[in-house]
PDB file of C-alpha atoms in Angstrom:
ATOM      1  CA  MET A   1       0.000   0.000   0.000  1.00 39.00           C
ATOM      2  CA  LYS A   2       1.439   3.350  -0.978  1.00 46.00           C
ATOM      3  CA  TYR A   3       1.256   6.147   1.589  1.00 48.00           C
ATOM      4  CA  ILE A   4       2.302   9.147  -0.485  1.00 52.00           C
ATOM      5  CA  PHE A   5       0.638   9.878  -3.805  1.00 49.00           C
ATOM      6  CA  ASN A   6       2.287  12.316  -6.222  1.00 51.00           C
ATOM      7  CA  ILE A   7       0.481  14.764  -8.456  1.00 51.00           C
ATOM      8  CA  PHE A   8       2.877  16.557 -10.835  1.00 50.00           C
ATOM      9  CA  MET A   9       2.014  19.787 -12.582  1.00 50.00           C
ATOM     10  CA  ILE A  10       4.305  22.080 -14.589  1.00 65.00           C
ATOM     11  CA  ASN A  11       5.759  24.055 -11.678  1.00 82.00           C
ATOM     12  CA  LYS A  12       3.889  22.428  -8.824  1.00 86.00           C
ATOM     13  CA  LYS A  13       4.289  19.177  -6.961  1.00 86.00           C
ATOM     14  CA  LYS A  14       1.698  17.967  -4.469  1.00 89.00           C
ATOM     15  CA  ASP A  15       2.112  14.912  -2.222  1.00 86.00           C
ATOM     16  CA  GLN A  16      -1.051  13.630  -0.544  1.00 88.00           C
ATOM     17  CA  ILE A  17      -0.376  12.274   2.959  1.00 88.00           C
ATOM     18  CA  LEU A  18      -2.504   9.415   4.250  1.00 88.00           C
ATOM     19  CA  GLY A  19      -3.558  10.012   7.838  1.00 88.00           C
ATOM     20  CA  SER A  20      -5.144   7.648  10.315  1.00 91.00           C
ATOM     21  CA  ARG A  21      -7.177   5.783   7.720  1.00 91.00           C
ATOM     22  CA  ARG A  22      -4.656   2.988   7.313  1.00 90.00           C
ATOM     23  CA  PHE A  23      -5.486  -0.719   7.353  1.00 92.00           C
ATOM     24  CA  SER A  24      -3.479  -1.261  10.548  1.00 91.00           C
ATOM     25  CA  ASN A  25      -5.562   1.311  12.438  1.00 94.00           C
ATOM     26  CA  TYR A  26      -8.828  -0.273  11.286  1.00 97.00           C
ATOM     27  CA  TRP A  27      -7.439  -3.682  12.297  1.00 97.00           C
ATOM     28  CA  TRP A  28      -6.335  -2.648  15.792  1.00 97.00           C
ATOM     29  CA  ALA A  29      -9.478  -0.606  16.496  1.00 97.00           C
ATOM     30  CA  THR A  30     -11.655  -3.610  15.595  1.00 98.00           C
ATOM     31  CA  ILE A  31      -9.588  -6.211  17.477  1.00 98.00           C
ATOM     32  CA  THR A  32      -9.344  -3.997  20.566  1.00 98.00           C
ATOM     33  CA  PHE A  33     -13.097  -3.381  20.543  1.00 98.00           C
ATOM     34  CA  ILE A  34     -13.946  -7.086  20.201  1.00 97.00           C
ATOM     35  CA  GLY A  35     -11.480  -8.025  22.945  1.00 96.00           C
ATOM     36  CA  GLY A  36     -12.732  -5.240  25.212  1.00 97.00           C
ATOM     37  CA  ILE A  37     -16.378  -6.229  24.797  1.00 96.00           C
ATOM     38  CA  SER A  38     -15.474  -9.868  25.485  1.00 94.00           C
ATOM     39  CA  PHE A  39     -13.568  -9.027  28.667  1.00 94.00           C
ATOM     40  CA  PHE A  40     -16.260  -6.625  29.861  1.00 95.00           C
ATOM     41  CA  LEU A  41     -19.120  -9.081  29.281  1.00 93.00           C
ATOM     42  CA  THR A  42     -17.177 -11.941  30.881  1.00 92.00           C
ATOM     43  CA  GLY A  43     -16.575  -9.866  34.022  1.00 92.00           C
ATOM     44  CA  LEU A  44     -20.177  -8.705  34.057  1.00 92.00           C
ATOM     45  CA  SER A  45     -21.396 -12.308  33.619  1.00 91.00           C
ATOM     46  CA  SER A  46     -19.439 -13.336  36.697  1.00 89.00           C
ATOM     47  CA  TYR A  47     -21.223 -10.608  38.686  1.00 89.00           C
ATOM     48  CA  VAL A  48     -24.821 -11.155  37.560  1.00 88.00           C
ATOM     49  CA  LYS A  49     -24.385 -14.971  37.278  1.00 86.00           C
ATOM     50  CA  LEU A  50     -26.018 -14.872  33.849  1.00 84.00           C
ATOM     51  CA  GLU A  51     -24.246 -15.999  30.672  1.00 85.00           C
ATOM     52  CA  LEU A  52     -23.886 -12.831  28.540  1.00 84.00           C
ATOM     53  CA  LEU A  53     -21.391 -14.331  26.084  1.00 83.00           C
ATOM     54  CA  PRO A  54     -22.392 -17.368  24.039  1.00 82.00           C
ATOM     55  CA  PHE A  55     -20.033 -20.367  23.920  1.00 80.00           C
ATOM     56  CA  THR A  56     -18.386 -19.522  27.257  1.00 80.00           C
ATOM     57  CA  ASN A  57     -18.805 -20.550  30.850  1.00 79.00           C
ATOM     58  CA  SER A  58     -18.031 -17.260  32.552  1.00 78.00           C
ATOM     59  CA  ILE A  59     -20.537 -17.528  35.405  1.00 78.00           C
ATOM     60  CA  ASP A  60     -18.094 -19.860  37.192  1.00 81.00           C
ATOM     61  CA  ILE A  61     -15.512 -17.059  37.416  1.00 83.00           C
ATOM     62  CA  LEU A  62     -15.349 -15.373  40.804  1.00 87.00           C
ATOM     63  CA  PHE A  63     -16.329 -11.727  40.544  1.00 85.00           C
ATOM     64  CA  ILE A  64     -13.697 -10.696  43.068  1.00 88.00           C
ATOM     65  CA  PRO A  65     -10.879 -10.501  41.956  1.00 90.00           C
ATOM     66  CA  GLN A  66     -11.078 -12.009  38.413  1.00 91.00           C
ATOM     67  CA  GLY A  67     -14.399 -10.466  37.336  1.00 90.00           C
ATOM     68  CA  VAL A  68     -13.436  -7.000  38.563  1.00 93.00           C
ATOM     69  CA  ILE A  69     -10.126  -7.151  36.689  1.00 95.00           C
ATOM     70  CA  MET A  70     -11.865  -8.323  33.506  1.00 94.00           C
ATOM     71  CA  VAL A  71     -14.410  -5.487  33.705  1.00 95.00           C
ATOM     72  CA  PHE A  72     -11.542  -3.030  34.277  1.00 97.00           C
ATOM     73  CA  TYR A  73      -9.462  -4.300  31.336  1.00 97.00           C
ATOM     74  CA  GLY A  74     -12.561  -4.504  29.148  1.00 97.00           C
ATOM     75  CA  THR A  75     -13.401  -0.879  29.932  1.00 98.00           C
ATOM     76  CA  LEU A  76      -9.833   0.181  29.114  1.00 98.00           C
ATOM     77  CA  ALA A  77      -9.867  -1.711  25.811  1.00 98.00           C
ATOM     78  CA  ILE A  78     -13.253  -0.277  24.806  1.00 98.00           C
ATOM     79  CA  SER A  79     -12.005   3.238  25.630  1.00 98.00           C
ATOM     80  CA  LEU A  80      -8.852   2.688  23.569  1.00 98.00           C
ATOM     81  CA  SER A  81     -10.864   1.377  20.625  1.00 98.00           C
ATOM     82  CA  ILE A  82     -13.199   4.395  20.782  1.00 98.00           C
ATOM     83  CA  PHE A  83     -10.134   6.661  20.670  1.00 97.00           C
ATOM     84  CA  LEU A  84      -8.760   4.742  17.667  1.00 97.00           C
ATOM     85  CA  TRP A  85     -12.101   4.898  15.840  1.00 98.00           C
ATOM     86  CA  LEU A  86     -12.356   8.645  16.468  1.00 97.00           C
ATOM     87  CA  THR A  87      -8.856   9.237  15.045  1.00 96.00           C
ATOM     88  CA  ILE A  88      -9.903   7.219  11.987  1.00 96.00           C
ATOM     89  CA  ILE A  89     -13.166   9.164  11.591  1.00 96.00           C
ATOM     90  CA  TRP A  90     -11.380  12.525  11.998  1.00 96.00           C
ATOM     91  CA  ASN A  91      -8.528  11.311   9.733  1.00 94.00           C
ATOM     92  CA  VAL A  92      -5.877  12.745  12.046  1.00 93.00           C
ATOM     93  CA  GLY A  93      -2.547  13.265  10.285  1.00 90.00           C
ATOM     94  CA  ALA A  94      -3.951  13.473   6.749  1.00 92.00           C
ATOM     95  CA  GLY A  95      -2.991  16.350   4.525  1.00 93.00           C
ATOM     96  CA  TYR A  96      -0.603  17.311   1.783  1.00 93.00           C
ATOM     97  CA  ASN A  97       2.788  18.802   0.987  1.00 91.00           C
ATOM     98  CA  GLU A  98       2.639  21.280  -1.886  1.00 92.00           C
ATOM     99  CA  PHE A  99       5.760  22.634  -3.560  1.00 91.00           C
ATOM    100  CA  ASN A 100       5.053  25.584  -5.877  1.00 90.00           C
ATOM    101  CA  ASN A 101       7.973  26.921  -7.924  1.00 88.00           C
ATOM    102  CA  GLU A 102       5.749  29.594  -9.530  1.00 88.00           C
ATOM    103  CA  SER A 103       4.987  31.363  -6.264  1.00 91.00           C
ATOM    104  CA  GLY A 104       8.128  30.131  -4.473  1.00 90.00           C
ATOM    105  CA  VAL A 105       6.099  28.740  -1.570  1.00 92.00           C
ATOM    106  CA  ILE A 106       6.048  25.352   0.148  1.00 92.00           C
ATOM    107  CA  THR A 107       2.766  24.554   1.895  1.00 94.00           C
ATOM    108  CA  ILE A 108       2.442  21.781   4.468  1.00 92.00           C
ATOM    109  CA  PHE A 109      -1.105  21.003   5.597  1.00 95.00           C
ATOM    110  CA  ARG A 110      -2.206  18.431   8.196  1.00 92.00           C
ATOM    111  CA  LEU A 111      -5.458  17.629   9.984  1.00 94.00           C
ATOM    112  CA  GLY A 112      -5.438  17.241  13.755  1.00 92.00           C
ATOM    113  CA  PHE A 113      -7.988  16.562  16.449  1.00 94.00           C
ATOM    114  CA  PRO A 114     -11.171  18.690  16.426  1.00 93.00           C
ATOM    115  CA  GLY A 115     -10.977  21.999  18.170  1.00 90.00           C
ATOM    116  CA  LYS A 116      -9.387  25.380  17.767  1.00 91.00           C
ATOM    117  CA  ASN A 117      -6.238  24.038  16.084  1.00 90.00           C
ATOM    118  CA  ARG A 118      -7.778  21.280  13.931  1.00 92.00           C
ATOM    119  CA  SER A 119      -5.892  22.349  10.814  1.00 93.00           C
ATOM    120  CA  LEU A 120      -2.149  22.866  10.731  1.00 92.00           C
ATOM    121  CA  LEU A 121      -0.983  24.994   7.813  1.00 93.00           C
ATOM    122  CA  LEU A 122       2.710  25.798   7.469  1.00 91.00           C
ATOM    123  CA  GLU A 123       4.123  27.893   4.654  1.00 93.00           C
ATOM    124  CA  TYR A 124       7.806  28.330   3.828  1.00 92.00           C
ATOM    125  CA  ARG A 125       9.541  30.170   1.046  1.00 93.00           C
ATOM    126  CA  ILE A 126      11.639  27.980  -1.230  1.00 91.00           C
ATOM    127  CA  LYS A 127      14.569  30.379  -0.929  1.00 91.00           C
ATOM    128  CA  ASP A 128      14.614  29.681   2.852  1.00 91.00           C
ATOM    129  CA  ILE A 129      15.176  25.953   2.279  1.00 90.00           C
ATOM    130  CA  GLN A 130      18.722  24.678   2.691  1.00 91.00           C
ATOM    131  CA  ALA A 131      18.314  20.979   1.867  1.00 91.00           C
ATOM    132  CA  ILE A 132      16.184  17.865   1.793  1.00 91.00           C
ATOM    133  CA  LYS A 133      17.408  15.570   4.567  1.00 89.00           C
ATOM    134  CA  ILE A 134      16.919  11.824   4.822  1.00 87.00           C
ATOM    135  CA  ASP A 135      17.168  10.103   8.203  1.00 84.00           C
ATOM    136  CA  ILE A 136      17.559   6.327   7.925  1.00 80.00           C
ATOM    137  CA  LYS A 137      17.900   4.026  10.932  1.00 79.00           C
ATOM    138  CA  ASP A 138      17.489   0.292  10.530  1.00 77.00           C
ATOM    139  CA  GLY A 139      16.933  -2.190  13.309  1.00 75.00           C
ATOM    140  CA  LEU A 140      14.050  -3.291  15.479  1.00 76.00           C
ATOM    141  CA  THR A 141      12.291   0.065  15.088  1.00 74.00           C
ATOM    142  CA  ALA A 142      13.211   1.071  11.551  1.00 74.00           C
ATOM    143  CA  LYS A 143      13.076   4.778  10.802  1.00 78.00           C
ATOM    144  CA  ARG A 144      13.103   6.188   7.279  1.00 80.00           C
ATOM    145  CA  GLU A 145      12.067   9.804   7.224  1.00 85.00           C
ATOM    146  CA  MET A 146      12.444  12.770   4.909  1.00 87.00           C
ATOM    147  CA  TYR A 147      12.789  16.316   6.245  1.00 88.00           C
ATOM    148  CA  LEU A 148      12.709  19.805   4.806  1.00 90.00           C
ATOM    149  CA  LYS A 149      15.760  21.520   6.316  1.00 90.00           C
ATOM    150  CA  THR A 150      15.569  25.308   6.533  1.00 90.00           C
ATOM    151  CA  LYS A 151      18.510  27.717   6.587  1.00 90.00           C
ATOM    152  CA  ASP A 152      17.973  28.287  10.321  1.00 90.00           C
ATOM    153  CA  ASN A 153      18.467  24.494  10.832  1.00 86.00           C
ATOM    154  CA  ARG A 154      14.831  23.580  11.524  1.00 89.00           C
ATOM    155  CA  GLU A 155      13.784  20.166  10.236  1.00 89.00           C
ATOM    156  CA  ILE A 156      10.172  19.795   9.123  1.00 89.00           C
ATOM    157  CA  PRO A 157       9.048  16.169   8.560  1.00 87.00           C
ATOM    158  CA  LEU A 158       7.563  15.455   5.138  1.00 86.00           C
ATOM    159  CA  THR A 159       6.793  11.734   5.398  1.00 79.00           C
ATOM    160  CA  CYS A 160       3.749  10.307   7.127  1.00 70.00           C
ATOM    161  CA  VAL A 161       3.811   8.316  10.332  1.00 67.00           C
ATOM    162  CA  GLY A 162       3.324   4.588   9.987  1.00 65.00           C
ATOM    163  CA  GLN A 163       5.038   1.816   8.142  1.00 63.00           C
ATOM    164  CA  PRO A 164       8.455   2.980   6.883  1.00 67.00           C
ATOM    165  CA  LEU A 165       8.906   3.358   3.145  1.00 74.00           C
ATOM    166  CA  ARG A 166      11.369   1.149   1.299  1.00 77.00           C
ATOM    167  CA  LEU A 167      14.880   2.551   1.148  1.00 78.00           C
ATOM    168  CA  SER A 168      14.863   2.840  -2.650  1.00 82.00           C
ATOM    169  CA  GLU A 169      11.472   4.572  -2.584  1.00 84.00           C
ATOM    170  CA  ILE A 170      12.423   7.231  -0.037  1.00 83.00           C
ATOM    171  CA  GLU A 171      15.740   7.880  -1.826  1.00 85.00           C
ATOM    172  CA  LYS A 172      13.898   8.315  -5.130  1.00 86.00           C
ATOM    173  CA  GLN A 173      11.332  10.690  -3.611  1.00 86.00           C
ATOM    174  CA  ALA A 174      14.013  12.744  -1.856  1.00 87.00           C
ATOM    175  CA  THR A 175      16.151  12.975  -4.999  1.00 88.00           C
ATOM    176  CA  GLU A 176      13.179  14.084  -7.119  1.00 88.00           C
ATOM    177  CA  LEU A 177      12.152  16.675  -4.537  1.00 87.00           C
ATOM    178  CA  ALA A 178      15.686  18.054  -4.154  1.00 88.00           C
ATOM    179  CA  LYS A 179      15.964  18.423  -7.949  1.00 89.00           C
ATOM    180  CA  PHE A 180      12.509  20.007  -8.152  1.00 87.00           C
ATOM    181  CA  LEU A 181      13.350  22.584  -5.460  1.00 87.00           C
ATOM    182  CA  GLY A 182      16.953  23.073  -6.592  1.00 88.00           C
ATOM    183  CA  VAL A 183      18.480  22.246  -3.198  1.00 89.00           C
ATOM    184  CA  VAL A 184      21.023  19.707  -1.988  1.00 89.00           C
ATOM    185  CA  LEU A 185      20.220  16.278  -0.586  1.00 88.00           C
ATOM    186  CA  GLU A 186      21.614  15.343   2.839  1.00 84.00           C
ATOM    187  CA  GLY A 187      21.799  12.040   4.652  1.00 76.00           C
ATOM    188  CA  ILE A 188      22.620   9.621   1.835  1.00 67.00           C
ATOM    189  CA  ASP A 189      26.079   8.178   2.397  1.00 56.00           C
TER     190      ASP A 189
END
């Protein structure tokens, strides 16, 4: 599954960033909800001595301490799944990176949680950009990120959070972007 989609125009480049609506988030929100409901109903069944879950024998579980713990963990899991579903519904993290050579402006837009600061809109002038930087760390928690490095040494992330891109893919994207903006590429040894 590709996480960044390119739209090329004559002097514009726009990368769409996929937010929270990834398969892994749908998967974990669903699994956490099912597990939470199961734990909650099992704990509740041990309290009311009535089988609330089919195909189980949870009325034999003692309410104190096992039933209480299961209700507690079930409530936590349901709360976590609600949070995950809300981030999916609100599409937190989605947006775009737009590079416009005509106007000389780079626009970075992201959606956040609802409220006063739901939308994050950053604009930079292309002449203030020093380089495109790639940060690659392999290992147990692989990290492959691309940054926009400004002349005052700020690093603005351009890649989305989630599964890391393949090494060849991120190098290709960074090289194309550096050529498009007319800046150097850092981080490739």
